[in-house]
Amino acid sequence: MPQAYYERDTAIIPSSYWPATLIDLAITRAIPEHKLLRHTGIFCEDFFHTDHRICPEQLLQLIHNIQKNYTAHDISFLLGHQLLPSNMANLNQQLVTARNLIELIDELIEHQHIACPLINIRCTYEGDQLVICWQDACGAEDAFIFLVETMTTAICSMTRWRSNTRLPWTLYFAHKKPEYIEQYQVHLGSDLHFDCQRNAMSIARDYCYQAWTTIHTTHTDDMLPYPLDIPSKGFLTEVYDYLNNNISTAPNLEQTAADFGMSCASFKRKLKKHRSHFQAIYDAVRKDLAVYWIHKEGWSSEQVAQRLHFHDVANLRRAFKKWTGLTLLAARH
């Protein structure tokens, strides 16, 4: 059954964390304050209240305003360097005291509603690799690439600091190679792959449990209070996880809506509010599973077609081409 989730209009984001850091960076780039805050519903006095929160929709509007008024493409990466270990008391303490990479990733997932509220983390082992995938939590639309750049930089930066070395991450991006590739190279290194089937970062499992140097925690008197009453995942992530976990039953719109405790009409309206629809998420789940089973597990086309409830391989072949732009044969290489 679905777990608790937050939505686009749920006030979960402490104004003094993501928004304040982002606004400080934007101001250093000479973006006028009135252009920054336009249509966000955020006011300067909000930052004087440590318990003030905004919703994902407001933060997305703030990012949109920055992208509209600044074209140098470095803010997402600079933001990533500044986000972690964060100025939120409990999150900071957990990240700073993590004993190895896997503990740090586990803490990020547990506290992702604070660390990365607009895109959520999906972490899996694939063979000898630990793989972190990024999922849209609330309907990021044009801001999604910005958010992937930010959080990929944040993890690379944080793990480099904690391990005292640049870890050999391999980075995958679903978008095409950007014109500002130098920003990726400066902030993320050279092992970059674009036009991929997913936004992800991977590293050999051998690095997961290598012990890190113990860091004595700093005084938390100047840290900000940590909100404890927030679900850990956004609505779109929860729908994706529900469909992924129930793929064996061929979930449909009616059953999914019922399990989420609402009518089909209400469920479709909620999906639309989050800039998505049922078929888009269901296809994303099936695409991810098909790519994994074919490329990583070596399953036959017949096995994948049966597991994803296609009547025959021809239907799977057409769907797979639509989802990925690749043939089933090409996906095996």
mmCIF file of C-alpha atoms in Angstrom:
data_model
loop_
_atom_site.group_PDB
_atom_site.id
_atom_site.type_symbol
_atom_site.label_atom_id
_atom_site.label_comp_id
_atom_site.label_asym_id
_atom_site.label_seq_id
_atom_site.Cartn_x
_atom_site.Cartn_y
_atom_site.Cartn_z
ATOM 1 C CA MET A 1 0.000 0.000 0.000
ATOM 2 C CA PRO A 2 1.162 3.573 -0.629
ATOM 3 C CA GLN A 3 2.999 5.383 2.144
ATOM 4 C CA ALA A 4 2.641 9.007 3.226
ATOM 5 C CA TYR A 5 3.851 11.565 0.677
ATOM 6 C CA TYR A 6 4.115 15.316 0.210
ATOM 7 C CA GLU A 7 2.736 17.310 -2.726
ATOM 8 C CA ARG A 8 3.609 20.371 -4.815
ATOM 9 C CA ASP A 9 1.694 22.638 -2.482
ATOM 10 C CA THR A 10 2.819 21.090 0.823
ATOM 11 C CA ALA A 11 4.928 23.523 2.857
ATOM 12 C CA ILE A 12 7.876 21.243 3.665
ATOM 13 C CA ILE A 13 10.988 23.228 2.673
ATOM 14 C CA PRO A 14 12.662 25.368 5.373
ATOM 15 C CA SER A 15 13.102 28.833 3.857
ATOM 16 C CA SER A 16 16.498 29.187 5.475
ATOM 17 C CA TYR A 17 17.986 26.150 3.697
ATOM 18 C CA TRP A 18 17.470 25.605 -0.073
ATOM 19 C CA PRO A 19 15.728 28.954 -0.763
ATOM 20 C CA ALA A 20 18.139 31.101 1.266
ATOM 21 C CA THR A 21 21.221 29.425 -0.195
ATOM 22 C CA LEU A 22 19.855 29.772 -3.715
ATOM 23 C CA ILE A 23 18.898 33.410 -3.259
ATOM 24 C CA ASP A 24 22.309 34.279 -1.792
ATOM 25 C CA LEU A 25 23.990 32.758 -4.842
ATOM 26 C CA ALA A 26 21.663 34.538 -7.250
ATOM 27 C CA ILE A 27 22.275 37.902 -5.604
ATOM 28 C CA THR A 28 26.045 37.432 -6.030
ATOM 29 C CA ARG A 29 25.268 37.078 -9.745
ATOM 30 C CA ALA A 30 23.543 40.480 -9.688
ATOM 31 C CA ILE A 31 20.013 39.188 -10.250
ATOM 32 C CA PRO A 32 17.676 41.869 -8.854
ATOM 33 C CA GLU A 33 15.739 40.751 -5.809
ATOM 34 C CA HIS A 34 12.356 41.692 -7.259
ATOM 35 C CA LYS A 35 13.010 39.487 -10.299
ATOM 36 C CA LEU A 36 14.161 36.646 -8.099
ATOM 37 C CA LEU A 37 11.054 36.592 -5.924
ATOM 38 C CA ARG A 38 8.454 37.370 -8.599
ATOM 39 C CA HIS A 39 5.428 35.049 -8.395
ATOM 40 C CA THR A 40 7.086 32.918 -5.676
ATOM 41 C CA GLY A 41 5.039 34.115 -2.711
ATOM 42 C CA ILE A 42 8.350 34.421 -0.838
ATOM 43 C CA PHE A 43 9.133 37.633 1.044
ATOM 44 C CA CYS A 44 12.419 38.856 2.500
ATOM 45 C CA GLU A 45 11.039 38.857 6.027
ATOM 46 C CA ASP A 46 10.318 35.115 5.763
ATOM 47 C CA PHE A 47 14.021 34.402 6.256
ATOM 48 C CA PHE A 48 13.978 35.946 9.727
ATOM 49 C CA HIS A 49 11.703 33.139 10.931
ATOM 50 C CA THR A 50 13.621 29.892 11.388
ATOM 51 C CA ASP A 51 10.440 27.799 11.305
ATOM 52 C CA HIS A 52 9.116 29.285 8.038
ATOM 53 C CA ARG A 53 8.593 26.803 5.194
ATOM 54 C CA ILE A 54 7.702 27.053 1.531
ATOM 55 C CA CYS A 55 6.240 24.446 -0.807
ATOM 56 C CA PRO A 56 7.953 22.747 -3.791
ATOM 57 C CA GLU A 57 5.942 24.884 -6.223
ATOM 58 C CA GLN A 58 7.433 28.059 -4.742
ATOM 59 C CA LEU A 59 10.980 26.712 -4.934
ATOM 60 C CA LEU A 60 10.419 25.634 -8.534
ATOM 61 C CA GLN A 61 9.234 29.160 -9.373
ATOM 62 C CA LEU A 62 12.375 30.572 -7.739
ATOM 63 C CA ILE A 63 14.556 28.300 -9.879
ATOM 64 C CA HIS A 64 12.559 29.317 -12.962
ATOM 65 C CA ASN A 65 13.182 32.986 -12.183
ATOM 66 C CA ILE A 66 16.924 32.365 -11.886
ATOM 67 C CA GLN A 67 17.053 30.451 -15.145
ATOM 68 C CA LYS A 68 15.121 33.233 -16.856
ATOM 69 C CA ASN A 69 17.354 36.038 -15.610
ATOM 70 C CA TYR A 70 20.794 34.382 -15.586
ATOM 71 C CA THR A 71 22.342 32.426 -18.439
ATOM 72 C CA ALA A 72 25.823 31.418 -17.220
ATOM 73 C CA HIS A 73 24.680 27.921 -16.096
ATOM 74 C CA ASP A 74 26.929 27.707 -13.042
ATOM 75 C CA ILE A 75 24.465 28.317 -10.199
ATOM 76 C CA SER A 76 23.167 24.737 -10.063
ATOM 77 C CA PHE A 77 26.708 23.409 -9.563
ATOM 78 C CA LEU A 78 27.689 26.099 -7.059
ATOM 79 C CA LEU A 79 24.500 25.383 -5.124
ATOM 80 C CA GLY A 80 25.436 21.703 -5.014
ATOM 81 C CA HIS A 81 28.767 22.514 -3.385
ATOM 82 C CA GLN A 82 27.006 24.486 -0.650
ATOM 83 C CA LEU A 83 23.999 22.287 0.171
ATOM 84 C CA LEU A 84 25.656 19.460 2.091
ATOM 85 C CA PRO A 85 26.158 18.729 4.933
ATOM 86 C CA SER A 86 23.563 21.532 5.362
ATOM 87 C CA ASN A 87 22.671 24.013 8.070
ATOM 88 C CA MET A 88 19.832 21.810 9.355
ATOM 89 C CA ALA A 89 20.908 20.437 12.727
ATOM 90 C CA ASN A 90 19.929 16.764 12.543
ATOM 91 C CA LEU A 91 20.755 16.304 8.855
ATOM 92 C CA ASN A 92 24.158 17.920 9.335
ATOM 93 C CA GLN A 93 25.002 15.669 12.253
ATOM 94 C CA GLN A 94 23.989 12.467 10.448
ATOM 95 C CA LEU A 95 25.970 13.278 7.305
ATOM 96 C CA VAL A 96 29.071 14.471 9.133
ATOM 97 C CA THR A 97 29.209 11.373 11.344
ATOM 98 C CA ALA A 98 28.499 8.794 8.616
ATOM 99 C CA ARG A 99 31.251 6.168 8.827
ATOM 100 C CA ASN A 100 31.290 5.268 5.138
ATOM 101 C CA LEU A 101 29.627 5.943 1.804
ATOM 102 C CA ILE A 102 26.648 3.639 2.242
ATOM 103 C CA GLU A 103 25.785 5.159 5.624
ATOM 104 C CA LEU A 104 25.854 8.613 4.085
ATOM 105 C CA ILE A 105 23.570 7.584 1.209
ATOM 106 C CA ASP A 106 21.179 5.889 3.641
ATOM 107 C CA GLU A 107 20.991 9.106 5.683
ATOM 108 C CA LEU A 108 20.367 11.162 2.542
ATOM 109 C CA ILE A 109 17.484 8.889 1.574
ATOM 110 C CA GLU A 110 15.999 9.035 5.055
ATOM 111 C CA HIS A 111 16.211 12.842 5.065
ATOM 112 C CA GLN A 112 15.665 13.475 1.346
ATOM 113 C CA HIS A 113 12.560 15.569 2.024
ATOM 114 C CA ILE A 114 15.026 18.135 3.409
ATOM 115 C CA ALA A 115 18.200 17.435 1.412
ATOM 116 C CA CYS A 116 16.560 17.081 -2.021
ATOM 117 C CA PRO A 117 12.805 17.681 -1.783
ATOM 118 C CA LEU A 118 12.213 18.258 -5.506
ATOM 119 C CA ILE A 119 13.945 15.128 -6.780
ATOM 120 C CA ASN A 120 14.089 11.946 -4.749
ATOM 121 C CA ILE A 121 16.737 9.231 -4.564
ATOM 122 C CA ARG A 122 16.379 5.616 -5.674
ATOM 123 C CA CYS A 123 19.393 3.510 -4.695
ATOM 124 C CA THR A 124 20.095 -0.038 -5.910
ATOM 125 C CA TYR A 125 22.920 -2.501 -6.353
ATOM 126 C CA GLU A 126 23.484 -3.590 -9.934
ATOM 127 C CA GLY A 127 26.140 -6.262 -10.112
ATOM 128 C CA ASP A 128 29.296 -4.811 -8.593
ATOM 129 C CA GLN A 129 27.969 -1.239 -8.720
ATOM 130 C CA LEU A 130 26.038 0.961 -6.324
ATOM 131 C CA VAL A 131 23.650 3.033 -8.452
ATOM 132 C CA ILE A 132 21.848 6.214 -7.384
ATOM 133 C CA CYS A 133 18.975 7.301 -9.646
ATOM 134 C CA TRP A 134 17.129 10.614 -9.530
ATOM 135 C CA GLN A 135 13.329 10.717 -9.658
ATOM 136 C CA ASP A 136 11.017 13.675 -10.108
ATOM 137 C CA ALA A 137 9.175 14.124 -6.807
ATOM 138 C CA CYS A 138 6.628 16.834 -7.562
ATOM 139 C CA GLY A 139 6.672 17.787 -11.244
ATOM 140 C CA ALA A 140 9.904 19.706 -11.796
ATOM 141 C CA GLU A 141 9.467 20.096 -15.565
ATOM 142 C CA ASP A 142 12.104 22.514 -16.963
ATOM 143 C CA ALA A 143 13.927 22.660 -13.624
ATOM 144 C CA PHE A 144 14.707 18.940 -13.584
ATOM 145 C CA ILE A 145 18.125 19.206 -15.268
ATOM 146 C CA PHE A 146 19.068 22.043 -12.883
ATOM 147 C CA LEU A 147 18.124 19.830 -9.936
ATOM 148 C CA VAL A 148 20.047 16.814 -11.243
ATOM 149 C CA GLU A 149 23.120 19.011 -11.720
ATOM 150 C CA THR A 150 22.738 20.356 -8.185
ATOM 151 C CA MET A 151 22.311 17.042 -6.400
ATOM 152 C CA THR A 152 24.943 15.199 -8.444
ATOM 153 C CA THR A 153 27.417 17.948 -7.513
ATOM 154 C CA ALA A 154 26.272 17.847 -3.876
ATOM 155 C CA ILE A 155 26.975 14.119 -3.537
ATOM 156 C CA CYS A 156 30.289 14.277 -5.411
ATOM 157 C CA SER A 157 31.381 17.224 -3.263
ATOM 158 C CA MET A 158 30.218 15.748 0.034
ATOM 159 C CA THR A 159 31.775 12.323 -0.580
ATOM 160 C CA ARG A 160 35.040 13.911 -1.704
ATOM 161 C CA TRP A 161 35.220 15.866 1.560
ATOM 162 C CA ARG A 162 34.340 12.892 3.766
ATOM 163 C CA SER A 163 36.630 10.398 1.998
ATOM 164 C CA ASN A 164 39.526 12.843 1.479
ATOM 165 C CA THR A 165 39.698 11.844 -2.159
ATOM 166 C CA ARG A 166 37.700 12.282 -5.363
ATOM 167 C CA LEU A 167 35.677 9.098 -5.596
ATOM 168 C CA PRO A 168 35.451 7.515 -9.088
ATOM 169 C CA TRP A 169 31.785 8.182 -9.797
ATOM 170 C CA THR A 170 30.445 7.424 -13.261
ATOM 171 C CA LEU A 171 27.717 9.936 -14.122
ATOM 172 C CA TYR A 172 24.780 9.372 -16.466
ATOM 173 C CA PHE A 173 22.422 12.055 -17.754
ATOM 174 C CA ALA A 174 19.264 11.572 -19.797
ATOM 175 C CA HIS A 175 19.642 14.937 -21.547
ATOM 176 C CA LYS A 176 21.912 15.662 -24.465
ATOM 177 C CA LYS A 177 25.440 16.965 -23.966
ATOM 178 C CA PRO A 178 24.952 20.642 -23.052
ATOM 179 C CA GLU A 179 26.731 23.597 -24.592
ATOM 180 C CA TYR A 180 28.117 24.485 -21.166
ATOM 181 C CA ILE A 181 29.959 21.141 -20.841
ATOM 182 C CA GLU A 182 32.877 22.913 -19.139
ATOM 183 C CA GLN A 183 30.724 23.347 -16.015
ATOM 184 C CA TYR A 184 30.231 19.585 -15.831
ATOM 185 C CA GLN A 185 33.939 18.942 -16.331
ATOM 186 C CA VAL A 186 35.031 21.479 -13.722
ATOM 187 C CA HIS A 187 32.563 20.408 -11.047
ATOM 188 C CA LEU A 188 31.984 16.717 -11.810
ATOM 189 C CA GLY A 189 35.067 15.405 -13.607
ATOM 190 C CA SER A 190 35.399 13.631 -16.928
ATOM 191 C CA ASP A 191 33.482 10.346 -16.573
ATOM 192 C CA LEU A 192 30.307 11.846 -18.011
ATOM 193 C CA HIS A 193 27.737 10.166 -20.233
ATOM 194 C CA PHE A 194 24.840 11.996 -21.890
ATOM 195 C CA ASP A 195 21.696 10.966 -23.773
ATOM 196 C CA CYS A 196 21.345 7.971 -21.431
ATOM 197 C CA GLN A 197 18.219 6.077 -20.370
ATOM 198 C CA ARG A 198 18.281 7.560 -16.855
ATOM 199 C CA ASN A 199 19.821 10.197 -14.629
ATOM 200 C CA ALA A 200 22.123 8.278 -12.344
ATOM 201 C CA MET A 201 25.529 8.015 -10.730
ATOM 202 C CA SER A 202 27.327 4.772 -10.016
ATOM 203 C CA ILE A 203 30.401 3.594 -8.152
ATOM 204 C CA ALA A 204 32.011 0.226 -7.456
ATOM 205 C CA ARG A 205 30.611 -1.522 -4.372
ATOM 206 C CA ASP A 206 34.135 -1.762 -2.993
ATOM 207 C CA TYR A 207 33.918 1.916 -2.036
ATOM 208 C CA CYS A 208 30.666 1.556 -0.101
ATOM 209 C CA TYR A 209 32.136 0.286 3.152
ATOM 210 C CA GLN A 210 35.604 1.830 3.113
ATOM 211 C CA ALA A 211 35.991 3.501 6.500
ATOM 212 C CA TRP A 212 36.100 7.285 6.574
ATOM 213 C CA THR A 213 37.999 9.403 9.042
ATOM 214 C CA THR A 214 35.915 10.267 12.075
ATOM 215 C CA ILE A 215 34.905 13.921 12.209
ATOM 216 C CA HIS A 216 34.004 15.431 15.538
ATOM 217 C CA THR A 217 30.625 17.125 15.247
ATOM 218 C CA THR A 218 30.490 20.874 15.455
ATOM 219 C CA HIS A 219 28.368 22.764 17.931
ATOM 220 C CA THR A 220 24.786 22.829 16.707
ATOM 221 C CA ASP A 221 23.794 25.989 18.581
ATOM 222 C CA ASP A 222 23.838 27.972 15.336
ATOM 223 C CA MET A 223 22.126 25.224 13.348
ATOM 224 C CA LEU A 224 18.524 25.541 12.261
ATOM 225 C CA PRO A 225 15.691 23.465 13.754
ATOM 226 C CA TYR A 226 14.971 20.311 11.830
ATOM 227 C CA PRO A 227 11.370 19.614 10.778
ATOM 228 C CA LEU A 228 10.393 16.087 11.820
ATOM 229 C CA ASP A 229 6.768 15.893 10.677
ATOM 230 C CA ILE A 230 7.313 15.467 6.937
ATOM 231 C CA PRO A 231 6.917 12.345 4.745
ATOM 232 C CA SER A 232 10.151 11.303 3.060
ATOM 233 C CA LYS A 233 8.898 11.088 -0.548
ATOM 234 C CA GLY A 234 7.030 13.252 -3.015
ATOM 235 C CA PHE A 235 3.755 12.179 -4.624
ATOM 236 C CA LEU A 236 5.241 11.238 -8.013
ATOM 237 C CA THR A 237 7.955 9.153 -6.380
ATOM 238 C CA GLU A 238 5.364 7.327 -4.308
ATOM 239 C CA VAL A 239 3.279 6.539 -7.402
ATOM 240 C CA TYR A 240 6.386 5.274 -9.216
ATOM 241 C CA ASP A 241 7.371 3.082 -6.265
ATOM 242 C CA TYR A 242 3.832 1.714 -5.944
ATOM 243 C CA LEU A 243 3.723 0.730 -9.628
ATOM 244 C CA ASN A 244 7.233 -0.704 -9.488
ATOM 245 C CA ASN A 245 6.435 -2.801 -6.427
ATOM 246 C CA ASN A 246 3.188 -4.089 -7.933
ATOM 247 C CA ILE A 247 4.315 -4.678 -11.525
ATOM 248 C CA SER A 248 3.581 -8.416 -11.178
ATOM 249 C CA THR A 249 -0.142 -7.650 -10.869
ATOM 250 C CA ALA A 250 -0.289 -5.415 -13.975
ATOM 251 C CA PRO A 251 -1.520 -2.369 -12.006
ATOM 252 C CA ASN A 252 -4.100 -0.194 -13.714
ATOM 253 C CA LEU A 253 -5.440 3.295 -13.061
ATOM 254 C CA GLU A 254 -8.535 2.129 -11.214
ATOM 255 C CA GLN A 255 -6.723 -0.126 -8.745
ATOM 256 C CA THR A 256 -3.926 2.386 -8.187
ATOM 257 C CA ALA A 257 -6.396 5.173 -7.453
ATOM 258 C CA ALA A 258 -8.282 2.915 -5.037
ATOM 259 C CA ASP A 259 -5.088 1.982 -3.198
ATOM 260 C CA PHE A 260 -4.221 5.684 -2.923
ATOM 261 C CA GLY A 261 -7.634 6.183 -1.345
ATOM 262 C CA MET A 262 -9.322 8.251 -4.025
ATOM 263 C CA SER A 263 -11.522 7.999 -7.099
ATOM 264 C CA CYS A 264 -10.045 7.748 -10.592
ATOM 265 C CA ALA A 265 -11.082 11.325 -11.315
ATOM 266 C CA SER A 266 -9.435 12.650 -8.154
ATOM 267 C CA PHE A 267 -6.289 10.626 -8.792
ATOM 268 C CA LYS A 268 -6.019 11.935 -12.350
ATOM 269 C CA ARG A 269 -6.473 15.504 -11.107
ATOM 270 C CA LYS A 270 -3.719 15.023 -8.546
ATOM 271 C CA LEU A 271 -1.399 13.624 -11.204
ATOM 272 C CA LYS A 272 -2.191 16.580 -13.459
ATOM 273 C CA LYS A 273 -1.435 18.982 -10.601
ATOM 274 C CA HIS A 274 1.979 17.335 -10.435
ATOM 275 C CA ARG A 275 2.516 17.757 -14.194
ATOM 276 C CA SER A 276 2.144 14.074 -14.995
ATOM 277 C CA HIS A 277 -0.364 11.346 -15.844
ATOM 278 C CA PHE A 278 -0.758 7.650 -15.083
ATOM 279 C CA GLN A 279 0.488 6.270 -18.398
ATOM 280 C CA ALA A 280 3.665 8.379 -18.270
ATOM 281 C CA ILE A 281 4.664 6.996 -14.872
ATOM 282 C CA TYR A 282 3.629 3.439 -15.738
ATOM 283 C CA ASP A 283 5.695 3.593 -18.942
ATOM 284 C CA ALA A 284 8.674 4.992 -17.005
ATOM 285 C CA VAL A 285 8.494 2.059 -14.590
ATOM 286 C CA ARG A 286 8.239 -0.493 -17.392
ATOM 287 C CA LYS A 287 11.057 1.156 -19.332
ATOM 288 C CA ASP A 288 13.395 1.116 -16.317
ATOM 289 C CA LEU A 289 12.580 -2.515 -15.564
ATOM 290 C CA ALA A 290 12.963 -3.589 -19.190
ATOM 291 C CA VAL A 291 16.338 -1.856 -19.558
ATOM 292 C CA TYR A 292 17.578 -3.433 -16.338
ATOM 293 C CA TRP A 293 16.361 -6.942 -17.123
ATOM 294 C CA ILE A 294 17.735 -6.863 -20.670
ATOM 295 C CA HIS A 295 21.010 -5.037 -20.137
ATOM 296 C CA LYS A 296 21.980 -6.116 -16.613
ATOM 297 C CA GLU A 297 20.257 -9.479 -16.138
ATOM 298 C CA GLY A 298 20.469 -10.744 -19.716
ATOM 299 C CA TRP A 299 16.816 -11.769 -19.909
ATOM 300 C CA SER A 300 15.333 -12.808 -23.226
ATOM 301 C CA SER A 301 12.780 -10.597 -24.949
ATOM 302 C CA GLU A 302 10.157 -13.249 -24.259
ATOM 303 C CA GLN A 303 10.868 -13.175 -20.526
ATOM 304 C CA VAL A 304 10.613 -9.384 -20.402
ATOM 305 C CA ALA A 305 7.413 -9.335 -22.457
ATOM 306 C CA GLN A 306 5.792 -11.860 -20.139
ATOM 307 C CA ARG A 307 6.915 -10.088 -16.959
ATOM 308 C CA LEU A 308 5.627 -6.719 -18.234
ATOM 309 C CA HIS A 309 2.310 -8.239 -19.389
ATOM 310 C CA PHE A 310 2.751 -7.759 -23.145
ATOM 311 C CA HIS A 311 0.866 -10.225 -25.298
ATOM 312 C CA ASP A 312 3.887 -10.878 -27.502
ATOM 313 C CA VAL A 313 7.428 -9.695 -28.203
ATOM 314 C CA ALA A 314 6.303 -7.556 -31.145
ATOM 315 C CA ASN A 315 4.262 -5.326 -28.822
ATOM 316 C CA LEU A 316 7.184 -5.079 -26.407
ATOM 317 C CA ARG A 317 9.502 -4.197 -29.286
ATOM 318 C CA ARG A 318 7.276 -1.316 -30.376
ATOM 319 C CA ALA A 319 6.840 -0.035 -26.822
ATOM 320 C CA PHE A 320 10.551 -0.290 -26.054
ATOM 321 C CA LYS A 321 11.423 1.690 -29.172
ATOM 322 C CA LYS A 322 8.924 4.375 -28.136
ATOM 323 C CA TRP A 323 10.260 4.525 -24.564
ATOM 324 C CA THR A 324 13.979 4.518 -25.298
ATOM 325 C CA GLY A 325 14.562 5.211 -28.978
ATOM 326 C CA LEU A 326 16.457 1.895 -29.080
ATOM 327 C CA THR A 327 15.713 -1.547 -30.441
ATOM 328 C CA LEU A 328 15.745 -4.486 -28.052
ATOM 329 C CA LEU A 329 18.941 -5.701 -29.743
ATOM 330 C CA ALA A 330 20.697 -2.364 -29.270
ATOM 331 C CA ALA A 331 19.777 -2.346 -25.570
ATOM 332 C CA ARG A 332 21.813 -5.498 -25.059
ATOM 333 C CA HIS A 333 25.074 -3.754 -25.978
#
